[in-house]
C-alpha cells in the first residue's frame, strides 16, 4: 500500500482529503501536518512514499518545503495540491522538484490517479499545470529586440511621417526644421531600425503593428 | 537728540526684523515638519490600504475558497456513496457541484482583483509576468533584467500597481495591439526604472491628467501622487496617433524608510 503524508493548514480541507484517501483503499495516510515546518519534520520521521503538499502554509510555505524535502529525501515523491493555478506557481514548484501538481478542486478520481502515478515512481500534472508548462516552452524563445523603443520622441515623429509617405523636404516643412536636420533624423531612424530606405521602413512598421 | 532717536529706532527696527526672521524660520520649520508628517501619514494610509487588501484577498482565497473546495469534496463523497439507481440524486449533486465551482471561480477573481497573492508569494517578477499575461486583447512583452536588485515590498507593490494601471489604461483607451513593459535598475542599483510603452492612438497629455476622476486616488493622477510620496519621478509622453509612454523612476533606498 502506498504510504501518504498530507500537509495542509486548512483543517477541513485536510480532514476531508485524508478521509477520502483512506476510504479509497489505494493508499494509507500515515501522517498529517498543519504547517510547513511540521511537514518537513513529519516527512523526515515517517519517510512516506508520497507527500501531498499545499503551497500557502504558515511558518514555511510549500515551495520551501519541497526544496528541503528534495534535498533530504530524494526518493520521496511530492504532489503539490493547491488553490493556485497560475503558471508561475507551477513553474516554481516544478523547479523546486515537485513530481506532480493538481488544483484542490480536482476530482477525487484524478487525485487518486496522481497518487498511483507518483507511487509508481512517475509524474502527474493536472490540465492547468500541463498547459502552464507548454506555455513556458513556447515562450522560451528569446525576446526579439525592438529598436523602435530606442527612437527619441522626435525620431518617432519622423518615423511616422516617413510611413505616411512624406519626403525629407515635406518632413522639414511639417516639423518646421531645416532640411539638413530632417535628413539627419531620417538617417538616424534608418540606422537605428537597420533599414536602408523608406519602403523597408514601411515594411518594418507593418510587421510591428506600428501603422494605424 | 534726533540722531539718538533715529539710532534707537534703527535698533528697535533691527530687533523687530530679527524677531520676524526668527518667527519666519520657526514657521518654516513648522511647515516642513507638517509637510513631512502629511507625507508620512499619506504613506501610512496607502500602506494600510494595501495591507487590508492583502488580508481580505487571502481570507477570500484561502478561507472562503478552501471551504468551497472542501464542500465540493464532500459532495463527491456523498455522490460516490449513493446507490447505483439514484440517478436523480446524483444529477442534483452534480448541479450543486457546478454551482460551488462557479462560486469558487468568482471568489478567486475577487481575491485577485483586490491583490494578487502571487506578488507576496513569488515576488514582483512573477507578478509582472502573470499581469502581462492576464491582459486580454493586448500582446504585452516584458523586459526584465537577468537579476533584479533587492526591492522592498512597498516599492514592489508600487511598481506592480503602476504597471496594472498603465496596462488597464492601454487596454481601455489606446486601441493598441502591443505594449512593452520594461524594468531595469540603474545608478548602481540605487534607482529602478519602469517604462510602459504602447503603440496605440495616444492622447493630449494635458487632457489625460485632467480626465482622471480627481480625488479618487486612481488613474494617472493617483499614480503621480503615489510616486511623489516615495520620492520618485513620473514622466508621461504622448502624441495623438503616436502611442503613449509612461516612465517612472523610484529610489530603492528611500530616505522615507528611516521615518519614525
Ligand atoms: N495608454 C493610453 N492611450 C491613450 N490614452 C490614454 C492612455 N492612458 C490614459 N489615456 C487617457 O488619459 C485619460 C486619463 O487616464 P486615467 O488613468 O487618469 O483615467 P481613466 O483611465 O479614464 O479612469 P480611471 O483610471 O480612474 O479608471 C484617459 O481617460 C484617456 O483618455
Ligand atoms: Mg486609468
Coordinates of C-alpha atoms and ligand atoms in Angstrom, one line a residue:
Chain A
X1 CA 0.0 0.0 0.0
X2 CA 1.2 3.5 -0.9
X3 CA 2.1 5.5 2.2
X4 CA 1.0 9.1 2.1
X5 CA 1.6 12.2 4.2
X6 CA -0.8 15.2 3.9
X7 CA 0.3 18.7 4.6
X8 CA -2.3 21.4 4.6
X9 CA -3.1 24.2 7.1
X10 CA -6.8 24.3 6.3
X11 CA -8.3 21.7 8.8
X12 CA -11.5 20.9 6.9
X13 CA -9.7 20.5 3.6
X14 CA -7.0 18.3 5.2
X15 CA -9.5 16.1 7.0
X16 CA -11.9 15.6 4.1
X17 CA -8.9 14.8 1.9
X18 CA -7.5 12.3 4.5
X19 CA -10.9 10.6 4.8
X20 CA -11.3 10.3 1.1
X21 CA -7.8 8.9 0.6
X22 CA -8.2 6.4 3.3
X23 CA -11.6 5.4 2.0
X24 CA -10.2 4.8 -1.5
X25 CA -8.4 1.7 -0.3
X26 CA -5.5 2.6 -2.6
X27 CA -3.3 4.3 -0.1
X28 CA -2.8 4.9 3.6
X29 CA -2.4 8.3 5.2
X30 CA 0.5 7.8 7.6
X31 CA 0.8 11.4 8.8
X32 CA -0.6 14.9 8.7
X33 CA 0.9 18.3 9.1
X34 CA -0.7 21.7 9.5
X35 CA 2.2 23.9 8.5
X36 CA 5.5 23.8 6.5
X37 CA 7.9 23.1 9.4
X38 CA 5.7 20.3 10.7
X39 CA 5.5 18.9 7.1
X40 CA 9.3 18.7 6.8
X41 CA 9.7 17.1 10.3
X42 CA 7.0 14.5 9.7
X43 CA 8.3 13.5 6.4
X44 CA 11.8 13.1 7.8
X45 CA 10.4 11.0 10.6
X46 CA 7.9 8.9 8.7
X47 CA 9.5 8.7 5.3
X48 CA 6.3 8.3 3.3
X49 CA 6.2 7.3 -0.4
X50 CA 4.3 10.5 -1.3
X51 CA 3.9 13.8 0.4
X52 CA 0.9 15.8 -0.7
X53 CA 1.8 19.4 0.0
X54 CA -0.2 22.7 -0.1
X55 CA 1.6 25.9 -1.2
X56 CA 0.2 28.6 1.1
X57 CA 1.1 27.4 4.6
X58 CA 2.2 29.2 7.7
X59 CA 5.7 29.1 9.1
X60 CA 7.2 27.7 5.9
X61 CA 5.5 27.8 2.5
X62 CA 5.2 24.8 0.2
X63 CA 7.9 26.0 -2.2
X64 CA 10.5 25.9 0.6
X65 CA 9.1 22.6 1.9
X66 CA 9.6 21.0 -1.5
X67 CA 13.1 22.4 -1.8
X68 CA 14.1 21.0 1.6
X69 CA 12.5 17.6 1.1
X70 CA 14.0 17.1 -2.3
X71 CA 17.4 17.5 -0.8
X72 CA 16.8 15.3 2.3
X73 CA 14.5 12.7 0.9
X74 CA 15.3 12.3 -2.8
X75 CA 13.3 9.1 -3.2
X76 CA 10.1 10.5 -1.8
X77 CA 7.7 11.9 -4.4
X78 CA 6.0 15.2 -3.8
X79 CA 2.5 16.1 -5.1
X80 CA 1.5 19.7 -4.9
X81 CA -2.2 20.2 -4.2
X82 CA -3.0 23.9 -4.2
X83 CA -5.6 26.6 -4.8
X84 CA -3.1 28.4 -7.1
X85 CA -3.3 27.7 -10.8
X86 CA -1.1 30.4 -12.2
X87 CA 1.8 29.4 -14.5
X88 CA 4.3 30.9 -12.2
X89 CA 3.4 28.8 -9.2
X90 CA 3.6 25.6 -11.4
X91 CA 7.0 26.5 -12.7
X92 CA 8.3 27.4 -9.2
X93 CA 7.2 24.1 -7.8
X94 CA 8.5 22.2 -10.8
X95 CA 11.9 23.8 -10.4
X96 CA 11.9 23.1 -6.7
X97 CA 11.4 19.4 -7.5
X98 CA 7.7 18.5 -7.4
X99 CA 6.7 15.3 -9.2
X100 CA 3.0 16.3 -9.5
X101 CA 0.8 19.4 -9.4
X102 CA -3.0 19.4 -9.0
X103 CA -5.6 22.0 -8.1
X104 CA -7.5 21.4 -5.0
X105 CA -10.8 21.3 -6.8
X106 CA -9.6 18.4 -9.0
X107 CA -12.0 15.4 -8.9
X108 CA -11.2 12.7 -6.5
X109 CA -10.6 10.3 -9.4
X110 CA -7.8 12.5 -10.7
X111 CA -6.2 12.8 -7.3
X112 CA -6.1 9.0 -7.0
X113 CA -4.7 8.8 -10.4
X114 CA -1.9 11.1 -9.4
X115 CA -1.3 9.1 -6.2
X116 CA -1.0 5.9 -8.2
X117 CA 1.4 7.6 -10.7
X118 CA 3.7 9.0 -8.1
X119 CA 3.5 5.9 -6.0
X120 CA 4.9 4.0 -9.0
X121 CA 7.7 6.5 -9.4
X122 CA 6.0 8.5 -12.1
X123 CA 4.7 12.1 -12.6
X124 CA 1.3 13.6 -12.8
X125 CA 0.3 17.1 -13.8
X126 CA -3.3 18.4 -14.0
X127 CA -4.6 20.1 -17.1
X128 CA -3.8 23.6 -15.8
X129 CA -0.3 22.7 -14.9
X130 CA 0.3 20.9 -18.2
X131 CA -0.9 24.0 -20.0
X132 CA 1.4 26.2 -17.9
X133 CA 4.4 24.1 -18.9
X134 CA 3.5 24.1 -22.5
X135 CA 3.2 27.9 -22.5
X136 CA 6.6 28.2 -20.8
X137 CA 8.3 26.1 -23.5
X138 CA 6.6 28.1 -26.3
X139 CA 7.5 31.4 -24.8
X140 CA 11.1 30.4 -24.1
X141 CA 12.2 31.9 -27.4
X142 CA 14.5 34.9 -26.7
X143 CA 12.6 38.1 -26.9
X144 CA 13.3 40.0 -30.2
X145 CA 14.9 43.3 -29.6
X146 CA 12.7 46.3 -30.5
X147 CA 14.7 49.2 -32.0
X148 CA 11.5 51.3 -32.2
X149 CA 11.7 51.7 -28.5
X150 CA 15.1 53.4 -28.8
X151 CA 13.9 56.1 -31.0
X152 CA 13.7 59.5 -29.4
X153 CA 10.2 61.3 -29.5
X154 CA 11.4 63.4 -32.4
X155 CA 12.7 60.4 -34.3
X156 CA 9.4 58.7 -33.7
X157 CA 7.6 61.6 -35.3
X158 CA 9.9 61.5 -38.3
X159 CA 9.4 57.7 -38.4
X160 CA 5.6 58.1 -38.7
X161 CA 5.9 60.9 -41.2
X162 CA 8.1 58.6 -43.4
X163 CA 5.5 55.9 -43.0
X164 CA 2.8 58.4 -44.1
X165 CA 4.9 58.9 -47.3
X166 CA 6.3 62.3 -46.7
X167 CA 9.6 63.3 -48.3
X168 CA 12.5 64.8 -46.4
X169 CA 11.6 68.2 -47.6
X170 CA 7.9 67.8 -46.6
X171 CA 9.0 66.5 -43.2
X172 CA 11.2 69.5 -42.7
X173 CA 8.3 71.8 -43.5
X174 CA 5.8 69.9 -41.3
X175 CA 8.1 69.9 -38.3
X176 CA 9.4 73.4 -39.0
X177 CA 13.0 72.3 -39.1
X178 CA 15.8 72.6 -41.6
X179 CA 16.1 70.1 -44.4
X180 CA 19.6 69.2 -43.2
X181 CA 18.2 68.4 -39.7
X182 CA 15.3 66.4 -41.2
X183 CA 17.7 64.4 -43.2
X184 CA 19.8 63.7 -40.1
X185 CA 16.8 62.5 -38.3
X186 CA 15.9 60.3 -41.2
X187 CA 19.3 58.8 -41.4
X188 CA 19.4 58.1 -37.7
X189 CA 16.0 56.4 -37.8
X190 CA 17.1 54.2 -40.7
X191 CA 20.3 53.3 -38.8
X192 CA 18.5 52.5 -35.6
X193 CA 16.0 50.3 -37.3
X194 CA 18.6 48.8 -39.6
X195 CA 16.6 49.6 -42.8
X196 CA 18.0 51.1 -46.0
X197 CA 15.1 53.0 -47.4
X198 CA 11.5 54.2 -46.9
X199 CA 10.0 51.1 -48.3
X200 CA 11.9 48.9 -45.9
X201 CA 10.8 51.2 -43.1
X202 CA 7.2 50.9 -44.0
X203 CA 7.5 47.1 -44.1
X204 CA 9.1 47.3 -40.6
X205 CA 6.2 49.4 -39.4
X206 CA 3.6 47.0 -40.8
X207 CA 5.4 44.0 -39.3
X208 CA 5.4 45.6 -35.9
X209 CA 1.9 46.9 -36.0
X210 CA 3.1 50.5 -35.9
X211 CA 0.7 51.6 -38.6
X212 CA -2.9 52.8 -37.7
Chain B
X1 CA 18.7 114.3 20.1
X2 CA 17.3 113.5 16.6
X3 CA 20.3 111.3 15.9
X4 CA 19.9 109.4 19.2
X5 CA 16.2 108.9 18.5
X6 CA 17.0 107.6 15.0
X7 CA 19.6 105.2 16.2
X8 CA 17.1 104.0 18.8
X9 CA 14.6 103.5 16.1
X10 CA 17.1 101.7 14.0
X11 CA 18.0 99.4 16.9
X12 CA 14.3 98.8 17.5
X13 CA 13.7 98.0 13.9
X14 CA 16.7 95.7 13.8
X15 CA 15.3 93.8 16.8
X16 CA 11.9 93.6 15.1
X17 CA 13.5 92.3 11.9
X18 CA 15.5 89.7 13.9
X19 CA 12.2 88.7 15.6
X20 CA 10.4 88.4 12.3
X21 CA 13.3 86.4 10.9
X22 CA 13.1 84.0 13.9
X23 CA 9.4 83.7 13.5
X24 CA 9.8 83.1 9.9
X25 CA 12.4 80.4 10.5
X26 CA 10.2 78.8 13.1
X27 CA 7.2 78.8 10.8
X28 CA 9.2 77.3 8.0
X29 CA 10.4 74.5 10.3
X30 CA 6.9 74.0 11.4
X31 CA 5.7 73.9 7.8
X32 CA 8.4 71.4 6.9
X33 CA 7.5 69.3 9.8
X34 CA 3.8 69.4 8.9
X35 CA 4.6 68.6 5.3
X36 CA 6.8 65.7 6.5
X37 CA 4.1 64.5 8.7
X38 CA 1.5 64.7 6.0
X39 CA 3.6 62.7 3.6
X40 CA 4.3 60.2 6.4
X41 CA 0.6 60.0 7.0
X42 CA -0.3 59.6 3.3
X43 CA 2.2 56.8 3.0
X44 CA 0.7 55.1 6.1
X45 CA -2.8 55.4 4.6
X46 CA -1.6 53.7 1.4
X47 CA 0.3 51.0 3.3
X48 CA -2.8 50.3 5.4
X49 CA -5.0 50.1 2.4
X50 CA -2.7 47.6 0.7
X51 CA -2.4 45.6 3.9
X52 CA -6.2 45.4 4.2
X53 CA -6.4 44.3 0.6
X54 CA -3.8 41.7 1.2
X55 CA -5.6 40.3 4.2
X56 CA -9.1 40.3 2.6
X57 CA -7.7 38.7 -0.6
X58 CA -6.0 36.0 1.4
X59 CA -9.1 35.4 3.5
X60 CA -11.2 35.1 0.4
X61 CA -8.8 32.8 -1.4
X62 CA -7.6 30.6 1.4
X63 CA -10.6 30.8 3.7
X64 CA -13.8 31.0 1.7
X65 CA -12.2 29.4 -1.3
X66 CA -10.9 26.4 0.5
X67 CA -14.2 25.9 2.4
X68 CA -15.8 25.7 -1.1
X69 CA -13.2 23.2 -2.1
X70 CA -14.0 21.1 1.0
X71 CA -17.7 21.3 0.2
X72 CA -17.0 20.0 -3.3
X73 CA -15.0 17.1 -2.0
X74 CA -17.9 16.3 0.4
X75 CA -20.4 16.4 -2.4
X76 CA -18.2 13.9 -4.3
X77 CA -18.1 11.6 -1.3
X78 CA -21.9 11.7 -1.0
X79 CA -22.3 11.1 -4.7
X80 CA -20.0 8.1 -4.6
X81 CA -22.0 6.6 -1.7
X82 CA -25.4 6.8 -3.5
X83 CA -26.9 3.5 -4.7
X84 CA -26.5 2.9 -8.4
X85 CA -30.2 3.5 -9.1
X86 CA -30.3 7.0 -7.5
X87 CA -29.7 8.9 -10.8
X88 CA -31.8 11.9 -9.9
X89 CA -29.9 12.3 -6.6
X90 CA -26.5 12.1 -8.4
X91 CA -27.8 14.5 -11.1
X92 CA -28.8 17.0 -8.3
X93 CA -25.4 16.7 -6.6
X94 CA -23.7 17.4 -9.9
X95 CA -25.7 20.6 -10.3
X96 CA -24.7 21.6 -6.8
X97 CA -21.1 20.9 -7.5
X98 CA -21.2 23.1 -10.6
X99 CA -22.6 25.9 -8.6
X100 CA -19.9 25.6 -6.0
X101 CA -17.3 25.6 -8.8
X102 CA -18.8 28.9 -10.2
X103 CA -18.7 30.4 -6.7
X104 CA -15.1 29.3 -6.3
X105 CA -14.1 30.9 -9.6
X106 CA -15.8 34.2 -8.6
X107 CA -14.1 34.1 -5.2
X108 CA -10.7 33.6 -6.9
X109 CA -11.3 36.6 -9.3
X110 CA -12.4 38.8 -6.5
X111 CA -9.4 37.9 -4.5
X112 CA -7.0 38.6 -7.4
X113 CA -8.8 41.9 -8.0
X114 CA -8.0 43.1 -4.5
X115 CA -4.4 42.0 -4.5
X116 CA -2.9 39.0 -6.4
X117 CA -1.2 36.6 -3.9
X118 CA 1.5 35.9 -6.4
X119 CA 3.0 39.3 -5.5
X120 CA 3.5 38.2 -1.9
X121 CA 4.2 34.6 -2.6
X122 CA 6.6 34.7 -5.5
X123 CA 7.6 38.3 -5.8
X124 CA 7.5 41.2 -8.3
X125 CA 8.9 39.4 -11.3
X126 CA 6.4 36.6 -11.2
X127 CA 3.6 39.0 -10.5
X128 CA 4.5 41.1 -13.6
X129 CA 4.7 38.0 -15.8
X130 CA 1.3 37.0 -14.6
X131 CA -0.1 40.5 -15.1
X132 CA 1.3 40.7 -18.6
X133 CA -0.4 37.5 -19.5
X134 CA -3.7 38.3 -18.0
X135 CA -4.5 41.5 -20.0
X136 CA -6.8 40.4 -22.8
X137 CA -6.6 41.6 -26.3
X138 CA -3.1 43.0 -25.9
X139 CA 0.3 41.5 -26.7
X140 CA 2.3 42.5 -23.7
X141 CA 6.1 42.0 -23.8
X142 CA 8.1 42.1 -20.6
X143 CA 11.7 43.1 -20.5
X144 CA 13.3 42.2 -17.2
X145 CA 17.0 42.2 -16.3
X146 CA 18.7 38.9 -15.6
X147 CA 18.9 39.8 -12.0
X148 CA 16.6 42.4 -10.3
X149 CA 18.1 44.3 -7.4
X150 CA 16.6 43.8 -3.9
X151 CA 13.3 45.7 -3.9
X152 CA 11.3 46.4 -0.8
X153 CA 7.7 45.1 -0.5
X154 CA 6.4 48.6 -0.7
X155 CA 8.3 49.6 -3.9
X156 CA 7.4 46.2 -5.4
X157 CA 3.7 46.9 -4.7
X158 CA 4.1 50.4 -6.1
X159 CA 5.7 49.1 -9.3
X160 CA 3.1 46.5 -9.6
X161 CA 0.2 49.0 -9.2
X162 CA 1.6 51.4 -11.7
X163 CA 2.0 48.6 -14.2
X164 CA -1.5 47.5 -13.5
X165 CA -3.0 50.9 -14.1
X166 CA -0.9 51.6 -17.2
X167 CA -1.9 48.2 -18.7
X168 CA -5.5 48.8 -17.8
X169 CA -5.3 52.2 -19.5
X170 CA -3.6 50.8 -22.6
X171 CA -6.3 48.1 -22.9
X172 CA -9.2 50.5 -22.3
X173 CA -8.1 53.8 -24.0
X174 CA -5.4 53.2 -26.5
X175 CA -6.6 50.7 -29.1
X176 CA -3.0 49.4 -29.0
X177 CA -2.0 46.0 -30.2
X178 CA 1.3 45.9 -28.4
X179 CA 2.6 47.1 -25.1
X180 CA 6.0 46.9 -23.7
X181 CA 6.8 46.8 -20.1
X182 CA 10.5 47.2 -19.2
X183 CA 12.0 47.2 -15.7
X184 CA 15.6 47.9 -15.0
X185 CA 17.9 49.2 -12.3
X186 CA 20.4 52.0 -12.8
X187 CA 22.7 54.3 -10.9
X188 CA 24.5 51.4 -9.2
X189 CA 21.2 49.7 -8.3
X190 CA 20.1 52.8 -6.4
X191 CA 17.2 53.5 -8.7
X192 CA 14.7 51.4 -10.5
X193 CA 13.1 52.5 -13.8
X194 CA 9.8 51.2 -15.2
X195 CA 8.7 52.0 -18.7
X196 CA 5.4 51.1 -20.3
X197 CA 5.0 51.9 -23.9
X198 CA 2.1 51.2 -26.2
X199 CA 1.6 51.6 -29.9
X200 CA -2.0 52.9 -29.7
X201 CA -3.7 56.1 -30.5
X202 CA -2.2 58.2 -27.7
X203 CA -3.8 61.4 -26.5
X204 CA -3.2 65.0 -25.5
X205 CA -1.3 64.9 -22.2
X206 CA -3.0 67.9 -20.7
X207 CA -6.3 66.2 -21.3
X208 CA -5.0 62.9 -19.8
X209 CA -4.0 64.4 -16.5
X210 CA -7.3 66.3 -16.0
X211 CA -9.5 63.5 -17.3
X212 CA -9.0 61.1 -14.4
X213 CA -11.6 61.1 -11.7
X214 CA -9.9 63.7 -9.5
X215 CA -9.6 62.7 -5.8
X216 CA -10.2 59.0 -6.4
X217 CA -6.6 58.1 -5.9
X218 CA -6.8 56.1 -9.1
X219 CA -5.7 56.7 -12.6
X220 CA -2.7 58.8 -13.7
X221 CA -3.3 61.4 -11.0
X222 CA -3.2 58.9 -8.3
X223 CA -0.1 57.3 -9.8
X224 CA 1.7 60.7 -9.8
X225 CA 0.8 61.4 -6.2
X226 CA 1.9 58.0 -5.0
X227 CA 5.2 58.1 -6.9
X228 CA 5.7 61.5 -5.4
X229 CA 5.3 60.1 -1.9
X230 CA 8.2 57.8 -2.5
X231 CA 10.4 60.5 -3.9
X232 CA 10.1 59.1 -7.4
X233 CA 9.7 60.7 -10.8
X234 CA 6.9 60.2 -13.3
X235 CA 7.3 61.1 -17.0
X236 CA 4.4 60.8 -19.5
X237 CA 4.9 61.1 -23.2
X238 CA 2.2 61.0 -25.8
X239 CA 1.3 62.5 -29.2
X240 CA -2.1 61.8 -30.6
X241 CA -1.7 58.9 -33.0
X242 CA 1.7 58.0 -31.8
X243 CA 1.3 55.9 -28.7
X244 CA 1.6 56.5 -25.0
X245 CA 4.5 56.1 -22.8
X246 CA 4.8 56.1 -19.0
X247 CA 8.2 56.2 -17.4
X248 CA 8.8 56.1 -13.7
X249 CA 11.9 56.1 -11.6
X250 CA 12.0 55.2 -7.9
X251 CA 14.8 55.3 -5.4
X252 CA 15.3 51.8 -4.0
X253 CA 16.6 53.1 -0.7
X254 CA 14.1 55.8 0.0
X255 CA 15.0 58.3 2.8
X256 CA 11.5 57.7 3.9
X257 CA 12.2 54.3 5.2
X258 CA 14.1 55.7 8.1
X259 CA 10.9 57.5 9.3
X260 CA 9.8 57.0 12.8
Ligands
LIG1 N1 -2.4 54.4 -22.9 C1 -3.2 55.4 -23.3 N2 -3.5 55.6 -24.5 C2 -4.4 56.7 -24.9 N3 -5.0 57.5 -23.9 C3 -4.7 57.2 -22.6 C4 -3.8 56.2 -22.2 N4 -3.8 56.2 -20.9 C5 -4.6 57.2 -20.5 N5 -5.1 57.8 -21.5 C6 -6.1 59.0 -21.5 O1 -5.9 59.7 -20.3 C7 -7.1 59.7 -19.5 C8 -6.8 59.7 -18.1 O2 -6.4 58.4 -17.7 P1 -6.6 57.9 -16.2 O3 -6.0 56.6 -16.0 O4 -6.2 59.0 -15.3 O5 -8.2 57.9 -16.0 P2 -9.2 56.8 -16.5 O6 -8.4 55.6 -17.0 O7 -10.1 57.4 -17.5 O8 -10.0 56.4 -15.2 P3 -9.6 55.5 -14.0 O9 -8.1 55.1 -14.2 O10 -9.7 56.3 -12.8 O11 -10.4 54.3 -14.1 C9 -7.9 58.6 -20.1 O12 -9.3 58.8 -19.9 C10 -7.5 58.5 -21.5 O13 -8.2 59.5 -22.3
LIG2 MG1 -6.9 54.7 -15.8

